[in-house]
Structure formats: structure tokens, C-alpha cells
XYZ file of C-alpha atoms in Angstrom:
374
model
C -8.937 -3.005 4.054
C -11.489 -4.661 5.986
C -15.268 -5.549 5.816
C -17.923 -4.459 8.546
C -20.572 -6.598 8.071
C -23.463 -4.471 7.497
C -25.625 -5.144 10.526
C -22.314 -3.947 12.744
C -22.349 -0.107 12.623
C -19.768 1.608 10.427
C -16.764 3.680 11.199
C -17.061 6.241 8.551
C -13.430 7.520 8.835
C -11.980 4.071 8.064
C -13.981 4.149 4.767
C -12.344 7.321 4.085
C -9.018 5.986 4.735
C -9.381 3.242 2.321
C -10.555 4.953 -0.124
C -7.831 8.109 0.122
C -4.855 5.110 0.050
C -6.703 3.205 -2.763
C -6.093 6.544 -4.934
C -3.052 7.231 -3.186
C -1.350 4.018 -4.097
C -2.404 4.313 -7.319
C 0.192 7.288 -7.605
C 2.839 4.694 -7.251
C 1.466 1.744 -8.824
C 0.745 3.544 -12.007
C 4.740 3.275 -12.785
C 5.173 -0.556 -11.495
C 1.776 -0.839 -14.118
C 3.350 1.289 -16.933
C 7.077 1.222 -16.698
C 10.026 -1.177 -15.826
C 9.964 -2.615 -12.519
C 13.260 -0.787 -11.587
C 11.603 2.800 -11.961
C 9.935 2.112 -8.545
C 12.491 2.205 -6.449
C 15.359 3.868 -8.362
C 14.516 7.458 -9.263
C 17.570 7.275 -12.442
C 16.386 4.258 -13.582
C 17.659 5.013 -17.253
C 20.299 7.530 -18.789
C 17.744 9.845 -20.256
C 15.397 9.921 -16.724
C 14.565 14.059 -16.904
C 14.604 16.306 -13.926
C 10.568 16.628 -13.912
C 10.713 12.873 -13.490
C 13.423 12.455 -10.839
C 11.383 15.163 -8.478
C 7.894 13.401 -9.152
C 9.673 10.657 -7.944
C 11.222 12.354 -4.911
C 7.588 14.186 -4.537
C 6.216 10.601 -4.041
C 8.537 8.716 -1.988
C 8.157 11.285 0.899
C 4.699 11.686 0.505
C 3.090 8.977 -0.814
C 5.558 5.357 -1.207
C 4.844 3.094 1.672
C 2.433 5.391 3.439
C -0.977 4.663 2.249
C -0.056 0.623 1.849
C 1.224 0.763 5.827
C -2.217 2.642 6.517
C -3.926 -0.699 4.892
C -1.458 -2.864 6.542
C -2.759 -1.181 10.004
C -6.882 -1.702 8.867
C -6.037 -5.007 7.625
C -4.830 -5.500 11.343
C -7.776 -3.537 12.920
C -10.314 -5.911 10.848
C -8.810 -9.097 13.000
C -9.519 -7.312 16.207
C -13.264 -6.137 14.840
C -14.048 -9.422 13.858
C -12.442 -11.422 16.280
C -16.141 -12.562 17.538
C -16.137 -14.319 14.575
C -13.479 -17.083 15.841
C -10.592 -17.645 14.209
C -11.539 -20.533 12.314
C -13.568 -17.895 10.568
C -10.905 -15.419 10.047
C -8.823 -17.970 8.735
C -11.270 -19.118 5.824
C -11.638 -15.589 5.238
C -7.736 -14.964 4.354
C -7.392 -18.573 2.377
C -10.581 -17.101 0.136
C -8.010 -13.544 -0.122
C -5.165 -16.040 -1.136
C -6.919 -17.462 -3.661
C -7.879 -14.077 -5.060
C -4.615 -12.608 -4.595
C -2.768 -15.732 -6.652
C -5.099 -15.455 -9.356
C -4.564 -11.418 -9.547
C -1.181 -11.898 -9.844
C -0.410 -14.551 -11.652
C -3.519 -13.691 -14.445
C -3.243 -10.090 -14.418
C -0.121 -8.111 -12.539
C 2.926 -9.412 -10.678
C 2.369 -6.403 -8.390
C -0.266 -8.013 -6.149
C -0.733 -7.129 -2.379
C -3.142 -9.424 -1.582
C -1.512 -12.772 -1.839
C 1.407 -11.423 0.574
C -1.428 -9.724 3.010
C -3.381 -12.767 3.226
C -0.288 -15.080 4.042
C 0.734 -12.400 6.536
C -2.336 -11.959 8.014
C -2.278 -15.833 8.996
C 0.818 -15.213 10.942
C -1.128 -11.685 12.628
C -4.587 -13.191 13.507
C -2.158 -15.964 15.837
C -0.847 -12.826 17.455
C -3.646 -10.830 17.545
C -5.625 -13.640 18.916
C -2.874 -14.308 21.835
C -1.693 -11.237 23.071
C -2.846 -8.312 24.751
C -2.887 -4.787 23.802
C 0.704 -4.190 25.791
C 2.206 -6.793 24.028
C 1.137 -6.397 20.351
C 3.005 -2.638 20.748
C 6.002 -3.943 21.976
C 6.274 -7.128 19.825
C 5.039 -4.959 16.930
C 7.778 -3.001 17.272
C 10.677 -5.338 17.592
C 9.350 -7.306 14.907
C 9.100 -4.054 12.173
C 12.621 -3.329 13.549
C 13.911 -7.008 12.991
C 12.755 -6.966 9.407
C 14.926 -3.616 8.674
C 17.746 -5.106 10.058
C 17.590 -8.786 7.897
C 16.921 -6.692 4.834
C 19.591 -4.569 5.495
C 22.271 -7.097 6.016
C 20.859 -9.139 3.347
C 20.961 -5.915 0.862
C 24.401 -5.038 2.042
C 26.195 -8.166 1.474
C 23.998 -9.229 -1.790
C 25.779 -7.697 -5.213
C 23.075 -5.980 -6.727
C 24.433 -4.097 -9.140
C 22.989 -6.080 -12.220
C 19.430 -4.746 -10.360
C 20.356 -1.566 -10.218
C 22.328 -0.480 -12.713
C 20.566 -3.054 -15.073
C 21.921 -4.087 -18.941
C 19.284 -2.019 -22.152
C 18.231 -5.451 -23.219
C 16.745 -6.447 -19.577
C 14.366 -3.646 -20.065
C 13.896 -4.355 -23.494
C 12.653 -8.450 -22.970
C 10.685 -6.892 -19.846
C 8.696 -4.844 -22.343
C 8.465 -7.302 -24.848
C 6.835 -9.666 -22.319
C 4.491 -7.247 -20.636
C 3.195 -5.971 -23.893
C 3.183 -9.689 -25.866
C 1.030 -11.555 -23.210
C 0.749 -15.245 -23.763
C 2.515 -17.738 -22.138
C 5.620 -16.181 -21.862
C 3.729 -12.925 -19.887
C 1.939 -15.521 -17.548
C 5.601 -17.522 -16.590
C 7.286 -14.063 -16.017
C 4.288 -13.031 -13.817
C 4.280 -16.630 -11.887
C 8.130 -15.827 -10.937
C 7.481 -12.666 -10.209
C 4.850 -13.195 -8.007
C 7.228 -16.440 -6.359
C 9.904 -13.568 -6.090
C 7.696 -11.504 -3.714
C 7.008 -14.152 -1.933
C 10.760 -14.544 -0.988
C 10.789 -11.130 -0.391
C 7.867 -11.248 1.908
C 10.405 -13.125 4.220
C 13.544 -11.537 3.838
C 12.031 -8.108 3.393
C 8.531 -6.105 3.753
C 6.514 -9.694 5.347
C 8.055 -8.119 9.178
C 6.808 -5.082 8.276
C 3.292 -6.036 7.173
C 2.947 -8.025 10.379
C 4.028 -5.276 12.684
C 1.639 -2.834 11.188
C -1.360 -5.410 11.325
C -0.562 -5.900 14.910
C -0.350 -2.354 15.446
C -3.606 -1.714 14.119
C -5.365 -4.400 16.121
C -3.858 -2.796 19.296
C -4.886 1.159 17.918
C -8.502 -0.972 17.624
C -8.410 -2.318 21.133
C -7.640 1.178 22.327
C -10.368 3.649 20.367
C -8.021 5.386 18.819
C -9.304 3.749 15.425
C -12.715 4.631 16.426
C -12.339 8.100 16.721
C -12.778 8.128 20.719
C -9.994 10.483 21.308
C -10.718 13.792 21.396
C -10.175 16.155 18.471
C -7.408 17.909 19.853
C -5.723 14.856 20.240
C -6.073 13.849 16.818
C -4.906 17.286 15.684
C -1.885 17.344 17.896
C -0.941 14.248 16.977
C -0.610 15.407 13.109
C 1.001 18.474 13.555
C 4.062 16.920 15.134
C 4.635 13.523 13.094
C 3.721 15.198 9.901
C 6.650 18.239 9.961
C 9.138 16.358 11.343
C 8.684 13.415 9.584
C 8.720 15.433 6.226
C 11.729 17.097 7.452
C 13.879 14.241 8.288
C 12.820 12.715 4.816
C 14.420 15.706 3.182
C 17.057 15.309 4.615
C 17.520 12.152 3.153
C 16.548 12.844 -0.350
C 19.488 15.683 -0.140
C 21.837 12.908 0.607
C 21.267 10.771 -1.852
C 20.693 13.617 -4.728
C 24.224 14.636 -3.436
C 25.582 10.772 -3.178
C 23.802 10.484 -7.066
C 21.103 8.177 -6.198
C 23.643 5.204 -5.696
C 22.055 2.100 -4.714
C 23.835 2.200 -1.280
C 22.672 5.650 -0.437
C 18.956 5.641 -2.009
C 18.596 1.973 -2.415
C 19.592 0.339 1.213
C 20.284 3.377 3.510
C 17.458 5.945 1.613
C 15.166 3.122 1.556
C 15.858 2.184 5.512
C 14.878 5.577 6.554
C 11.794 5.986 4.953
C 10.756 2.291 6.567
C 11.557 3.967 9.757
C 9.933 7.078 8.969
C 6.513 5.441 7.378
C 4.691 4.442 11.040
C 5.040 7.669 12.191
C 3.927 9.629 9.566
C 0.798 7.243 8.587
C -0.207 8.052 12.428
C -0.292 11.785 11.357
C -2.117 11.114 8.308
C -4.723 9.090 10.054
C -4.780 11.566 12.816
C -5.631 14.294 10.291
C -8.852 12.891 9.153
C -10.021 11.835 12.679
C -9.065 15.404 13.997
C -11.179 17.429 11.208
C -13.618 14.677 11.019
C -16.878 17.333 12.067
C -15.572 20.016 9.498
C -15.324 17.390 6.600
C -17.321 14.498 6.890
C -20.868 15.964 4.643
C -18.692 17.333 2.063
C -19.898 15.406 -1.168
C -16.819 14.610 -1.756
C -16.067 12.669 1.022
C -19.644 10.705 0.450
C -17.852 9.857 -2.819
C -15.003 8.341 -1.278
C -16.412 6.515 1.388
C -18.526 4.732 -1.654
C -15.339 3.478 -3.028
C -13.677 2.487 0.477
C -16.516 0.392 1.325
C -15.784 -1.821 -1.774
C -11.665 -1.075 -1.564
C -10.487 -4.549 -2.670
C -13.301 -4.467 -5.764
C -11.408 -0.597 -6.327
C -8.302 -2.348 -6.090
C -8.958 -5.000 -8.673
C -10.389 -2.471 -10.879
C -7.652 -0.353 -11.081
C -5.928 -3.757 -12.140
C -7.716 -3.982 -14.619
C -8.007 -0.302 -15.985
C -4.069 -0.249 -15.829
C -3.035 -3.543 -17.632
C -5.702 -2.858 -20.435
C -4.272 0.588 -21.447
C -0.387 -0.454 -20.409
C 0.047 -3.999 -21.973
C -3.176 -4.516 -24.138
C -3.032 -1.829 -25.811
C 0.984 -1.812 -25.889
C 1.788 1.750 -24.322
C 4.018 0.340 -21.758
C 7.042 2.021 -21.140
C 6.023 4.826 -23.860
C 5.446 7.781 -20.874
C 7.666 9.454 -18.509
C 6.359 9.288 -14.930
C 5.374 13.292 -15.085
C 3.686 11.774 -18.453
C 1.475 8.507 -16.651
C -0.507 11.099 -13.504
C -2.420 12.443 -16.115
C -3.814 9.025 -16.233
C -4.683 8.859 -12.933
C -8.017 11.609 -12.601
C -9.729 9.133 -15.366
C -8.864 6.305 -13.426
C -10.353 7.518 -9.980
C -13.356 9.162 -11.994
C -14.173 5.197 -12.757
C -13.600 4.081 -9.375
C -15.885 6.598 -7.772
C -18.780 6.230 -10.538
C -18.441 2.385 -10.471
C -18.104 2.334 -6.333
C -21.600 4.825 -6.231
C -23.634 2.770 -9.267
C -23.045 -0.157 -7.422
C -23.676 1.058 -3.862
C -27.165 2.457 -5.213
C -28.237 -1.642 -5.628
C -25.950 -3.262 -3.103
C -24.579 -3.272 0.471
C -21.169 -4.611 -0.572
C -18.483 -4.209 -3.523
C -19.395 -7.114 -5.697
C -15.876 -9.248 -4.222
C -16.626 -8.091 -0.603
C -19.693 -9.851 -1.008
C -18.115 -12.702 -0.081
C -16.684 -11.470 2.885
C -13.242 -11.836 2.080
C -12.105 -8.797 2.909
């Protein structure tokens, strides 16, 4: 997620990808929105989970879980790099203002926010960015996204978990009561919540979120973000990450169906994999729009989504606010199955894109990217 000034010229595929992970996290985010925070990660979060929901859930975590937030991890990155003529005084204003936002989000709103954690990260990236070369941001990119897998894994492995995984009927039942009360009790659960992440930022997903911003200051640096490969490139690129990335991901979701979704075998070593799996594959997903590019980019559709990627964090907060209205204001939180909560999700993006173009029609900028935050 990154701004491009409006007298700089725009790279119409990175609206794109914005605006495809905007509605592609939203896949995921609709169950940390609607149902108990456990039913993220664990696919038999209760007794009574049904088939239809365990697949949606297996559907998602090898298409869609951690893909389309490491593709804004690696924009996030690239946005240093394009605006690194701005100084880094600049820069660093710029992510305070995103802290701000991102605390507020958070702790008014949803517990789930990204944009707190990406602005403290991105603190720690711009140093990097700033003091490396192109060389070195792959290499220390790399050693620092496989650091972070291995603290989180000895940290998971040794840490007794079981009251997170296999948690008690009335944990579920205060976090409903909370989420659909509000009041004061809703905002202290949200301000630990949001001071849990930020524990987590260090001891799990922060390395990650660094490496990939790196990363996608160096894929900046080197054109490959600006579409100056050729198209056969881009192609080939995506037809071997995408297969074999799938494939090795299936491989892991037969383990753990046969292992019973245990916490050791989905929750640390299922988990693990996909990490490892998620750079590579995001590469093929990026490739794929870069490589068909010609064929798709005056397809009306794609005009729609660019509208909403060139206002992505105003399409992120909206979604916010969409999702907490129906879930916790109007008290159908944990009342759907996840099969149950997509069919949410086409009303939700209808919004986004009609908002995105009304806007867009009187303004350069989302009203939020106005400020150049993002």
C-alpha cells in the first residue's frame, strides 16, 4: 500500500495489486470480524465445525491466508524505495501519521489492525532500505524472514498452548459477549488485544513484515515492480511458483487432516510451511498480472479496481467499518458458519468499488491518502 503522488506517473499494475489483496484479505478477515479469534488459524475451532467449513478454510489458507497481506508487505516496501527522494525525515513523519491511524483503528474499532504493526515495522525497513544496496536487502531479507520462523517456532514449541487451542465454551462465550456489548469493556479487550500483537510483532510475523518490505524495495530498485521485464518473464515466472507451491501446500493440508488438525501439526509445523511457502507464491501472483498486463488492463473491470487500489488504506478502513457495524452493532457475531459469512463479501466489495469510483470522479486521492500517509 503506497501513495504516488499524483504529479509522479502511476504504475497501473500496483493499483491492481492493491486493490485484488484489499478484496482478497477480506476473505480472511471476514472470520477474525465475525467469529472467535481462534477460527483463524484453527480450521476445528469448535466441536460442531462442519465439513463445508473445514475445506473453506483449507480453500483459503493455500490460496488466500498470508498471500495478499505479504503482497502489501512487499508495496509497503517498494513505496520507501519510490519515495526515497523524499528524505527520510519525510518518510518517517509519514509512518508516525500511519501509527496514529493504525492505534486509533484498533483500539476504537477492531483489534485486527495491520497498520499500527506496518507502520512500526516500516521504521525499522526505511533504516535498511535507506542503507543498503540492492545485493544486500535480498540477502538480509532473507535471513531475517528465516530468523523470524525459527524464534516463533521455538517459542511455539516450548510455550503450552493448549488453553489457545483447544480453548474452554465460556472463553468464546465472554469473547462474544464483549464484541457484541461494546462499551468499556469492548474498548479494554481491544487495547490488549492490540498490545498482544504488538508482542507478537516481535516474537512472530514483525521478521516477516520487514523481510518482505525489504524485498520489495530491492524488486523496486530492479524493475521488476515496474513491469520492465519482459512478458515472458513474468509468465514463466507464474507458471512455476504457482503449481508447485500449491502442490507442496497440499501436501501439508493432507498431513494435518490425517494428524486431525493438532496444534503441533497445523498450528506450528502447518503454519511454518505456509510462511515458507507465501514469498514464493506472492511472486507468482504478482507475476501473473504483470505477464497478462496487455490482454487485461482496459477491461472495465480492472478500471474498477484500480479506483479502489488508489485509495487502498481508505478501502481498508471501510471494510472496518462495514464489518464491525453488521458483526458487533448489530449483534450477528458468531451467528454464521464461515461457508455462511462469503456471502457477505460481494456486498461488501460492491461498496468499496462504488465508494472508491464516486470519490475518484471529485478527487485525486482516497479521502485518508490525502494526507499522504500512505
Amino acid at each position: 500500500m503506497f501513495v504516488i503522488k499524483a504529479r509522479r506517473q502511476r504504475i497501473e499494475q500496483i493499483d491492481l495489486l492493491r486493490a485484488s489483496a484489499i478484496f482478497a484479505i477480506l476473505l480472511v478477515n471476514i472470520f477474525a470480524f465475525a467469529l472467535p479469534e481462534l477460527a483463524y488459524v484453527n480450521p476445528v475451532y469448535i466441536a460442531s465445525t462442519t465439513a463445508g467449513d473445514i475445506w473453506c478454510w483449507v480453500f483459503l489458507n493455500i490460496f488466500v491466508q498470508g498471500k495478499f497481506l505479504a503482497i502489501f508487505s512487499l508495496l509497503f516496501g517498494a513505496s520507501f524505495e519510490f519515495l526515497s527522494k523524499q528524505g527520510l525525515y519525510w518518510n518517517q513523519i509519514r509512518l508516525f501519521v500511519l501509527a496514529i491511524i493504525g492505534l486509533l483503528h484498533g483500539i476504537g474499532l477492531w483489534d485486527g489492525d495491520i497498520l499500527l504493526p506496518y507502520a512500526l515495522t516500516g521504521l525499522l525497513a526505511i533504516k535498511f532500505i535507506h542503507f543498503n544496496n540492492t545485493r544486500q536487502l535480498y540477502y538480509k531479507s532473507i535471513v531475517i524472514y528465516l530468523s523470524g520462523l525459527i524464534i516463533f517456532g521455538s517459542f511455539s514449541y516450548f510455550t503450552d498452548v493448549s488453553s489457545f487451542w483447544y480453548p474452554a465454551e465460556n472463553d468464546f462465550t465472554n469473547e462474544i459477549n464483549i464484541k457484541i456489548a461494546g462499551g468499556w469493556k469492548a474498548f479494554l479487550y481491544r487495547a490488549e488485544s492490540v498490545a498482544q500483537r504488538l508482542i507478537m510483532l516481535v516474537i512472530d510475523y514483525g521478521w516477516q513484515l520487514l523481510a518482505l518490505m525489504m524485498a520489495g524495495a530491492a524488486l523496486l530498485r530492479i524493475g521488476w515492480l515496474t513491469g520492465n521485464f519482459s512478458l515472458f518473464h513474468y509468465r514463466y515466472v507464474a507458471y512455476w511458483t504457482i503449481p508447485l507451491t500449491i502442490f507442496i501446500q497440499l501436501c501439508s493440508i493432507a498431513i494435518q487432516y490425517y494428524y486431525d488438525w493438532s496444534y503441533i501439526v497445523t498450528g506450528l509445523l502447518g503454519f511454518i510451511i505456509n510462511q515458507i511457502i507465501i514469498p514464493v507464491q506472492v511472486i507468482g501472483y504478482i507475476a501473473i498480472i504483470y505477464g497478462f498486463w496487455p490482454q487485461i488492463k482496459n477491461i472495465f473491470i480492472i478500471k474498477w479496481l484500480q479506483s479502489v487500489g488508489r485509495m487502498a488504506l481508505t478501502s481498508y478502513l471501510l471494510q472496518t467499518l462495514i464489518c464491525t457495524t453488521i458483526f458487533y452493532r448489530f449483534g450477528f457475531f458468531a451467528q454464521f458458519g464461515r461457508l455462511a459469512l462469503l456471502s457477505f463479501l460481494p456486498l461488501i466489495w460492491f461498496i468499496n468499488i462504488i465508494f472508491a469510483i464516486s470519490w475518484l470522479k471529485y478527487f485525486k486521492q482516497g479521502p485518508i491518502e490525502g494526507y499522504g500517509v500512505i
